[in-house]
PDB file of C-alpha atoms and ligand atoms in Angstrom:
ATOM      1  CA  UNK A   1      -0.109  -0.396  -0.068  1.00 48.00           C
ATOM      2  CA  UNK A   2       0.698   3.908  -0.583  1.00 49.00           C
ATOM      3  CA  UNK A   3       2.202   4.065   3.279  1.00 51.00           C
ATOM      4  CA  UNK A   4       3.639   0.918   4.349  1.00 55.00           C
ATOM      5  CA  UNK A   5       7.450   3.097   3.770  1.00 54.00           C
ATOM      6  CA  UNK A   6       6.325   5.348   6.427  1.00 56.00           C
ATOM      7  CA  UNK A   7       4.129   2.999   8.475  1.00 51.00           C
ATOM      8  CA  UNK A   8       7.241   0.224   8.278  1.00 52.00           C
ATOM      9  CA  UNK A   9       9.060   3.561   9.278  1.00 51.00           C
ATOM     10  CA  UNK A  10       7.111   4.234  12.465  1.00 52.00           C
ATOM     11  CA  UNK A  11       6.807   0.777  12.962  1.00 50.00           C
ATOM     12  CA  UNK A  12      10.310   0.223  13.524  1.00 47.00           C
ATOM     13  CA  UNK A  13      10.467   3.700  15.746  1.00 50.00           C
ATOM     14  CA  UNK A  14       7.716   2.289  18.110  1.00 51.00           C
ATOM     15  CA  UNK A  15       9.453  -1.507  18.397  1.00 49.00           C
ATOM     16  CA  UNK A  16      12.665  -0.336  18.722  1.00 46.00           C
ATOM     17  CA  UNK A  17      13.291  -4.193  17.945  1.00 47.00           C
ATOM     18  CA  UNK A  18      15.278  -3.981  14.536  1.00 65.00           C
ATOM     19  CA  UNK A  19      18.424  -2.084  14.674  1.00 78.00           C
ATOM     20  CA  UNK A  20      18.004  -0.384  11.017  1.00 91.00           C
ATOM     21  CA  UNK A  21      17.525   2.437   9.275  1.00 94.00           C
ATOM     22  CA  UNK A  22      15.200   3.360   6.831  1.00 93.00           C
ATOM     23  CA  UNK A  23      14.230   6.586   4.944  1.00 94.00           C
ATOM     24  CA  UNK A  24      10.748   8.202   5.546  1.00 92.00           C
ATOM     25  CA  UNK A  25      11.117  11.230   3.028  1.00 92.00           C
ATOM     26  CA  UNK A  26      10.999  11.399   0.148  1.00 94.00           C
ATOM     27  CA  UNK A  27       9.816   8.268  -1.188  1.00 92.00           C
ATOM     28  CA  UNK A  28       6.456   7.365  -2.361  1.00 90.00           C
ATOM     29  CA  UNK A  29       4.021   8.898  -4.278  1.00 89.00           C
ATOM     30  CA  UNK A  30       2.663  11.115  -2.048  1.00 89.00           C
ATOM     31  CA  UNK A  31       6.619  12.376  -0.329  1.00 93.00           C
ATOM     32  CA  UNK A  32       7.740  14.202  -3.683  1.00 94.00           C
ATOM     33  CA  UNK A  33      10.791  16.885  -4.224  1.00 95.00           C
ATOM     34  CA  UNK A  34      10.433  20.539  -6.117  1.00 95.00           C
ATOM     35  CA  UNK A  35      12.858  21.309  -8.328  1.00 96.00           C
ATOM     36  CA  UNK A  36      15.055  24.412  -7.751  1.00 95.00           C
ATOM     37  CA  UNK A  37      14.304  24.182  -4.635  1.00 95.00           C
ATOM     38  CA  UNK A  38      15.116  23.267  -0.547  1.00 95.00           C
ATOM     39  CA  UNK A  39      13.680  20.197  -0.047  1.00 95.00           C
ATOM     40  CA  UNK A  40      14.205  17.856   3.360  1.00 93.00           C
ATOM     41  CA  UNK A  41      15.480  14.233   3.118  1.00 95.00           C
ATOM     42  CA  UNK A  42      14.437  12.004   7.510  1.00 94.00           C
ATOM     43  CA  UNK A  43      15.790   9.197   7.856  1.00 94.00           C
ATOM     44  CA  UNK A  44      14.718   7.040  11.225  1.00 93.00           C
ATOM     45  CA  UNK A  45      18.134   7.938  13.713  1.00 93.00           C
ATOM     46  CA  UNK A  46      16.569   6.270  16.548  1.00 92.00           C
ATOM     47  CA  UNK A  47      16.408   3.153  15.094  1.00 93.00           C
ATOM     48  CA  UNK A  48      20.097   3.914  12.755  1.00 94.00           C
ATOM     49  CA  UNK A  49      22.944   1.355  13.701  1.00 95.00           C
ATOM     50  CA  UNK A  50      24.591   3.756  11.752  1.00 96.00           C
ATOM     51  CA  UNK A  51      26.670   7.143  12.701  1.00 96.00           C
ATOM     52  CA  UNK A  52      27.027   8.389   9.562  1.00 96.00           C
ATOM     53  CA  UNK A  53      26.278   7.956   6.060  1.00 97.00           C
ATOM     54  CA  UNK A  54      26.927   9.438   2.755  1.00 97.00           C
ATOM     55  CA  UNK A  55      23.392  10.520   0.984  1.00 97.00           C
ATOM     56  CA  UNK A  56      23.317   9.630  -2.620  1.00 97.00           C
ATOM     57  CA  UNK A  57      20.611  10.761  -5.462  1.00 97.00           C
ATOM     58  CA  UNK A  58      19.774   8.072  -8.385  1.00 97.00           C
ATOM     59  CA  UNK A  59      17.475   7.377 -10.583  1.00 97.00           C
ATOM     60  CA  UNK A  60      16.469   4.179 -12.697  1.00 96.00           C
ATOM     61  CA  UNK A  61      16.537   6.331 -16.225  1.00 96.00           C
ATOM     62  CA  UNK A  62      20.284   5.989 -17.288  1.00 96.00           C
ATOM     63  CA  UNK A  63      19.303   8.977 -19.468  1.00 96.00           C
ATOM     64  CA  UNK A  64      19.022  11.011 -16.399  1.00 96.00           C
ATOM     65  CA  UNK A  65      21.881   9.598 -13.749  1.00 96.00           C
ATOM     66  CA  UNK A  66      24.193   6.772 -15.179  1.00 96.00           C
ATOM     67  CA  UNK A  67      25.075   6.538 -11.585  1.00 95.00           C
ATOM     68  CA  UNK A  68      24.050   7.426  -7.756  1.00 96.00           C
ATOM     69  CA  UNK A  69      25.675  11.031  -7.283  1.00 96.00           C
ATOM     70  CA  UNK A  70      26.612  12.237  -3.778  1.00 96.00           C
ATOM     71  CA  UNK A  71      25.555  14.989  -2.475  1.00 96.00           C
ATOM     72  CA  UNK A  72      26.091  14.572   1.826  1.00 96.00           C
ATOM     73  CA  UNK A  73      29.733  13.213   1.536  1.00 96.00           C
ATOM     74  CA  UNK A  74      29.534  12.320   5.430  1.00 96.00           C
ATOM     75  CA  UNK A  75      25.138  13.256   7.276  1.00 97.00           C
ATOM     76  CA  UNK A  76      25.864  12.901  10.578  1.00 97.00           C
ATOM     77  CA  UNK A  77      22.408  10.399  11.525  1.00 97.00           C
ATOM     78  CA  UNK A  78      21.418  12.312  14.725  1.00 95.00           C
ATOM     79  CA  UNK A  79      20.318  15.009  12.621  1.00 95.00           C
ATOM     80  CA  UNK A  80      17.194  13.047  11.781  1.00 94.00           C
ATOM     81  CA  UNK A  81      16.644  15.369   9.041  1.00 93.00           C
ATOM     82  CA  UNK A  82      18.735  16.856   6.401  1.00 95.00           C
ATOM     83  CA  UNK A  83      17.368  19.943   4.270  1.00 96.00           C
ATOM     84  CA  UNK A  84      18.933  19.684   0.470  1.00 96.00           C
ATOM     85  CA  UNK A  85      19.269  23.292  -0.689  1.00 95.00           C
ATOM     86  CA  UNK A  86      18.509  23.922  -4.880  1.00 93.00           C
ATOM     87  CA  UNK A  87      22.566  24.062  -4.885  1.00 95.00           C
ATOM     88  CA  UNK A  88      22.757  20.491  -3.864  1.00 95.00           C
ATOM     89  CA  UNK A  89      20.740  18.554  -6.022  1.00 96.00           C
ATOM     90  CA  UNK A  90      20.142  20.295  -8.927  1.00 95.00           C
ATOM     91  CA  UNK A  91      18.346  17.596 -11.142  1.00 96.00           C
ATOM     92  CA  UNK A  92      15.202  18.093 -13.213  1.00 96.00           C
ATOM     93  CA  UNK A  93      11.850  17.428 -13.012  1.00 96.00           C
ATOM     94  CA  UNK A  94      11.441  13.411 -13.248  1.00 97.00           C
ATOM     95  CA  UNK A  95      10.540  10.090 -11.461  1.00 96.00           C
ATOM     96  CA  UNK A  96      11.322   7.119 -10.986  1.00 97.00           C
ATOM     97  CA  UNK A  97      14.727   9.286  -8.424  1.00 97.00           C
ATOM     98  CA  UNK A  98      15.942   7.018  -5.341  1.00 97.00           C
ATOM     99  CA  UNK A  99      18.161   8.173  -2.079  1.00 97.00           C
ATOM    100  CA  UNK A 100      20.312   6.431  -0.624  1.00 97.00           C
ATOM    101  CA  UNK A 101      22.322   6.409   2.563  1.00 97.00           C
ATOM    102  CA  UNK A 102      25.392   3.852   2.206  1.00 97.00           C
ATOM    103  CA  UNK A 103      28.689   3.830   3.767  1.00 96.00           C
ATOM    104  CA  UNK A 104      30.972   7.067   3.675  1.00 95.00           C
ATOM    105  CA  UNK A 105      34.083   5.086   3.114  1.00 95.00           C
ATOM    106  CA  UNK A 106      32.563   1.951   0.330  1.00 94.00           C
ATOM    107  CA  UNK A 107      29.363   3.416  -1.933  1.00 89.00           C
ATOM    108  CA  UNK A 108      28.849   0.139  -3.112  1.00 92.00           C
ATOM    109  CA  UNK A 109      27.910  -0.685   1.158  1.00 96.00           C
ATOM    110  CA  UNK A 110      24.006   0.587   0.720  1.00 96.00           C
ATOM    111  CA  UNK A 111      22.511   1.468   4.246  1.00 97.00           C
ATOM    112  CA  UNK A 112      19.285   2.361   2.926  1.00 96.00           C
ATOM    113  CA  UNK A 113      17.193   3.007  -0.357  1.00 97.00           C
ATOM    114  CA  UNK A 114      13.996   5.330   0.037  1.00 96.00           C
ATOM    115  CA  UNK A 115      10.941   4.314  -2.325  1.00 95.00           C
ATOM    116  CA  UNK A 116      11.442   5.910  -5.254  1.00 97.00           C
ATOM    117  CA  UNK A 117      10.091   9.286  -5.899  1.00 96.00           C
ATOM    118  CA  UNK A 118       9.101  12.151  -7.989  1.00 96.00           C
ATOM    119  CA  UNK A 119      11.032  15.760  -8.731  1.00 97.00           C
ATOM    120  CA  UNK A 120       8.118  17.672  -9.504  1.00 96.00           C
ATOM    121  CA  UNK A 121       8.408  21.409 -11.517  1.00 96.00           C
ATOM    122  CA  UNK A 122       9.740  23.988 -10.231  1.00 95.00           C
ATOM    123  CA  UNK A 123       6.171  25.510  -8.698  1.00 92.00           C
ATOM    124  CA  UNK A 124       4.792  22.426  -7.311  1.00 94.00           C
ATOM    125  CA  UNK A 125       3.409  22.289  -4.494  1.00 92.00           C
ATOM    126  CA  UNK A 126       5.514  21.068  -1.516  1.00 90.00           C
ATOM    127  CA  UNK A 127       4.155  17.374   0.232  1.00 89.00           C
ATOM    128  CA  UNK A 128       2.422  18.855   3.037  1.00 80.00           C
ATOM    129  CA  UNK A 129       4.420  18.342   6.008  1.00 62.00           C
ATOM    130  CA  UNK A 130       7.422  18.815   3.808  1.00 47.00           C
ATOM    131  CA  UNK A 131       6.558  22.650   4.271  1.00 40.00           C
ATOM    132  CA  UNK A 132       7.808  21.935   7.583  1.00 38.00           C
ATOM    133  CA  UNK A 133      10.478  19.477   7.071  1.00 40.00           C
ATOM    134  CA  UNK A 134      11.983  19.000  10.371  1.00 46.00           C
ATOM    135  CA  UNK A 135       8.982  19.241  12.377  1.00 38.00           C
ATOM    136  CA  UNK A 136       9.159  15.050  13.094  1.00 43.00           C
ATOM    137  CA  UNK A 137      12.665  15.241  13.641  1.00 47.00           C
ATOM    138  CA  UNK A 138      13.312  17.813  16.489  1.00 44.00           C
ATOM    139  CA  UNK A 139      14.686  16.577  20.044  1.00 41.00           C
ATOM    140  CA  UNK A 140      11.527  16.401  21.384  1.00 40.00           C
ATOM    141  CA  UNK A 141      10.182  12.739  19.666  1.00 38.00           C
ATOM    142  CA  UNK A 142      13.419  11.439  21.345  1.00 38.00           C
ATOM    143  CA  UNK A 143      11.363  10.305  24.493  1.00 36.00           C
ATOM    144  CA  UNK A 144       9.849   8.427  21.861  1.00 35.00           C
ATOM    145  CA  UNK A 145      11.820   5.908  20.949  1.00 36.00           C
ATOM    146  CA  UNK A 146      12.306   3.855  24.418  1.00 34.00           C
ATOM    147  CA  UNK A 147       9.430   5.332  26.159  1.00 31.00           C
ATOM    148  CA  UNK A 148       6.323   5.130  23.404  1.00 32.00           C
ATOM    149  CA  UNK A 149       6.561   1.178  24.253  1.00 33.00           C
ATOM    150  CA  UNK A 150       7.630  -2.009  23.272  1.00 33.00           C
ATOM    151  CA  UNK A 151       4.717  -3.455  24.010  1.00 33.00           C
ATOM    152  CA  UNK A 152       1.885  -2.586  21.145  1.00 33.00           C
ATOM    153  CA  UNK A 153       3.401  -2.183  17.250  1.00 36.00           C
ATOM    154  CA  UNK A 154      -0.110  -3.383  15.682  1.00 35.00           C
ATOM    155  CA  UNK A 155      -2.663  -2.103  17.277  1.00 36.00           C
ATOM    156  CA  UNK A 156      -4.794   1.311  16.486  1.00 38.00           C
ATOM    157  CA  UNK A 157      -4.748   2.045  20.047  1.00 39.00           C
ATOM    158  CA  UNK A 158      -0.453   1.618  19.846  1.00 37.00           C
ATOM    159  CA  UNK A 159       0.385   3.193  16.968  1.00 37.00           C
ATOM    160  CA  UNK A 160      -2.439   5.995  18.124  1.00 39.00           C
ATOM    161  CA  UNK A 161      -0.467   6.972  21.291  1.00 38.00           C
ATOM    162  CA  UNK A 162       2.845   5.821  19.213  1.00 38.00           C
ATOM    163  CA  UNK A 163       2.236   8.645  17.312  1.00 37.00           C
ATOM    164  CA  UNK A 164       1.012  11.221  19.160  1.00 36.00           C
ATOM    165  CA  UNK A 165       4.228  10.693  21.290  1.00 39.00           C
ATOM    166  CA  UNK A 166       5.750  11.816  18.282  1.00 39.00           C
ATOM    167  CA  UNK A 167       4.228  14.277  17.706  1.00 41.00           C
ATOM    168  CA  UNK A 168       6.262  16.045  14.549  1.00 42.00           C
ATOM    169  CA  UNK A 169       6.402  13.251  12.892  1.00 44.00           C
ATOM    170  CA  UNK A 170       2.579  12.588  13.388  1.00 40.00           C
ATOM    171  CA  UNK A 171       1.890  15.040  11.663  1.00 44.00           C
ATOM    172  CA  UNK A 172       4.196  14.503   8.813  1.00 46.00           C
ATOM    173  CA  UNK A 173       1.947  11.051   8.743  1.00 42.00           C
ATOM    174  CA  UNK A 174      -1.566  13.050   9.354  1.00 42.00           C
ATOM    175  CA  UNK A 175      -1.287  15.680   6.522  1.00 45.00           C
ATOM    176  CA  UNK A 176      -0.319  12.837   4.486  1.00 45.00           C
ATOM    177  CA  UNK A 177      -3.909  11.585   4.486  1.00 46.00           C
ATOM    178  CA  UNK A 178      -3.139   8.696   5.803  1.00 44.00           C
ATOM    179  CA  UNK A 179      -5.162   8.124   9.355  1.00 41.00           C
ATOM    180  CA  UNK A 180      -4.189   5.120  11.663  1.00 41.00           C
ATOM    181  CA  UNK A 181      -7.366   5.381  13.499  1.00 41.00           C
TER     182      UNK A 181
HETATM  183  C1  NAG B 201      30.736   7.330  11.389  1.00 72.14           C
HETATM  184  O1  NAG B 201      30.078   5.623  11.937  1.00 72.14           O
HETATM  185  C2  NAG B 201      31.326   4.975  11.495  1.00 72.14           C
HETATM  186  C3  NAG B 201      30.195   3.667  12.137  1.00 72.14           C
HETATM  187  O2  NAG B 201      29.171   3.554  11.568  1.00 72.14           O
HETATM  188  C4  NAG B 201      32.002   4.932  13.265  1.00 72.14           C
HETATM  189  O3  NAG B 201      32.790   3.866  12.676  1.00 72.14           O
HETATM  190  C5  NAG B 201      33.091   6.317  12.374  1.00 72.14           C
HETATM  191  O4  NAG B 201      33.160   6.651  13.404  1.00 72.14           O
HETATM  192  C6  NAG B 201      32.162   7.349  12.406  1.00 72.14           C
HETATM  193  N1  NAG B 201      32.783   8.597  11.572  1.00 72.14           N
HETATM  194  C7  NAG B 201      32.928   9.655  12.149  1.00 72.14           C
HETATM  195  C8  NAG B 201      33.260  10.976  12.273  1.00 72.14           C
HETATM  196  O5  NAG B 201      31.365   9.548  13.736  1.00 72.14           O
HETATM  197  C1  NAG B 202      32.047  -2.792   0.628  1.00 72.14           C
HETATM  198  O1  NAG B 202      30.817  -3.349   0.264  1.00 72.14           O
HETATM  199  C2  NAG B 202      30.713  -4.039  -0.476  1.00 72.14           C
HETATM  200  C3  NAG B 202      28.754  -4.895   0.098  1.00 72.14           C
HETATM  201  O2  NAG B 202      28.603  -4.330   1.109  1.00 72.14           O
HETATM  202  C4  NAG B 202      31.362  -4.893   0.301  1.00 72.14           C
HETATM  203  O3  NAG B 202      31.263  -5.984  -0.708  1.00 72.14           O
HETATM  204  C5  NAG B 202      32.796  -4.745  -0.116  1.00 72.14           C
HETATM  205  O4  NAG B 202      33.314  -6.203  -0.182  1.00 72.14           O
HETATM  206  C6  NAG B 202      33.634  -3.749   0.600  1.00 72.14           C
HETATM  207  N1  NAG B 202      34.402  -2.872  -0.334  1.00 72.14           N
HETATM  208  C7  NAG B 202      35.423  -3.112   0.896  1.00 72.14           C
HETATM  209  C8  NAG B 202      36.541  -2.683   0.314  1.00 72.14           C
HETATM  210  O5  NAG B 202      35.305  -2.992   2.295  1.00 72.14           O
HETATM  211  C1  NAG B 203      19.857  17.512  18.734  1.00 72.14           C
HETATM  212  O1  NAG B 203      21.041  16.528  19.475  1.00 72.14           O
HETATM  213  C2  NAG B 203      21.724  15.999  19.157  1.00 72.14           C
HETATM  214  C3  NAG B 203      22.557  14.910  19.654  1.00 72.14           C
HETATM  215  O2  NAG B 203      21.607  13.951  20.406  1.00 72.14           O
HETATM  216  C4  NAG B 203      22.357  17.372  19.424  1.00 72.14           C
HETATM  217  O3  NAG B 203      23.718  16.913  18.257  1.00 72.14           O
HETATM  218  C5  NAG B 203      21.578  18.375  18.877  1.00 72.14           C
HETATM  219  O4  NAG B 203      22.236  19.377  18.649  1.00 72.14           O
HETATM  220  C6  NAG B 203      20.845  18.463  19.404  1.00 72.14           C
HETATM  221  N1  NAG B 203      19.456  19.513  18.293  1.00 72.14           N
HETATM  222  C7  NAG B 203      18.922  20.391  19.161  1.00 72.14           C
HETATM  223  C8  NAG B 203      17.995  21.515  18.510  1.00 72.14           C
HETATM  224  O5  NAG B 203      18.475  20.323  20.629  1.00 72.14           O
END
């Protein structure tokens, strides 16, 4: 389903069971970027086993990118999200993009790959939540990882409770039009 990646990311945050790094945004049909504009990358920093990584962009169409293009050499994991300026990524509007988080010392060691996403033309609206790109990843969310509950990750009530505690990230999900209720 459309929001599987976001839900999985939330589930990972909730359970804390498997240490893993996933890209929460962009990715999928509802979390796009806008060309020649500032965009944001959000990842599951709380469950990431990695302290840092290289951020690259790729495209399934070799006419757009033959190979992944790195644009942040070493990103500290604890930032949880990163605003990307129009000067860092100058890719044209197209679909089929993915973001890769990889080992800074070995580009073929890819830690996480986003769902494919579109870069829309300059002037397109942002996804609602991306208008406030770091709201879901401030340190105010850090209380959620261990506290909120290793108990229920799949029941609706459990999800709602954790989403509430996640604060800004809940806004990201809610702004996607996705209801956990
Ligand atoms: C980057 O992360 C690796 C492990 O993921 C760690 O060994 C290394 O010290 C880190 N480098 C910096 C500059 O934090
Ligand atoms: C780089 O990472 C790939 C994939 O994990 C691995 O197969 C390869 O051996 C690594 N290369 C080095 C030099 O560590
Ligand atoms: C968030 O936490 C990290 C490390 O835990 C810290 O380096 C950073 O400065 C904090 N950011 C804010 C806005 O407090």
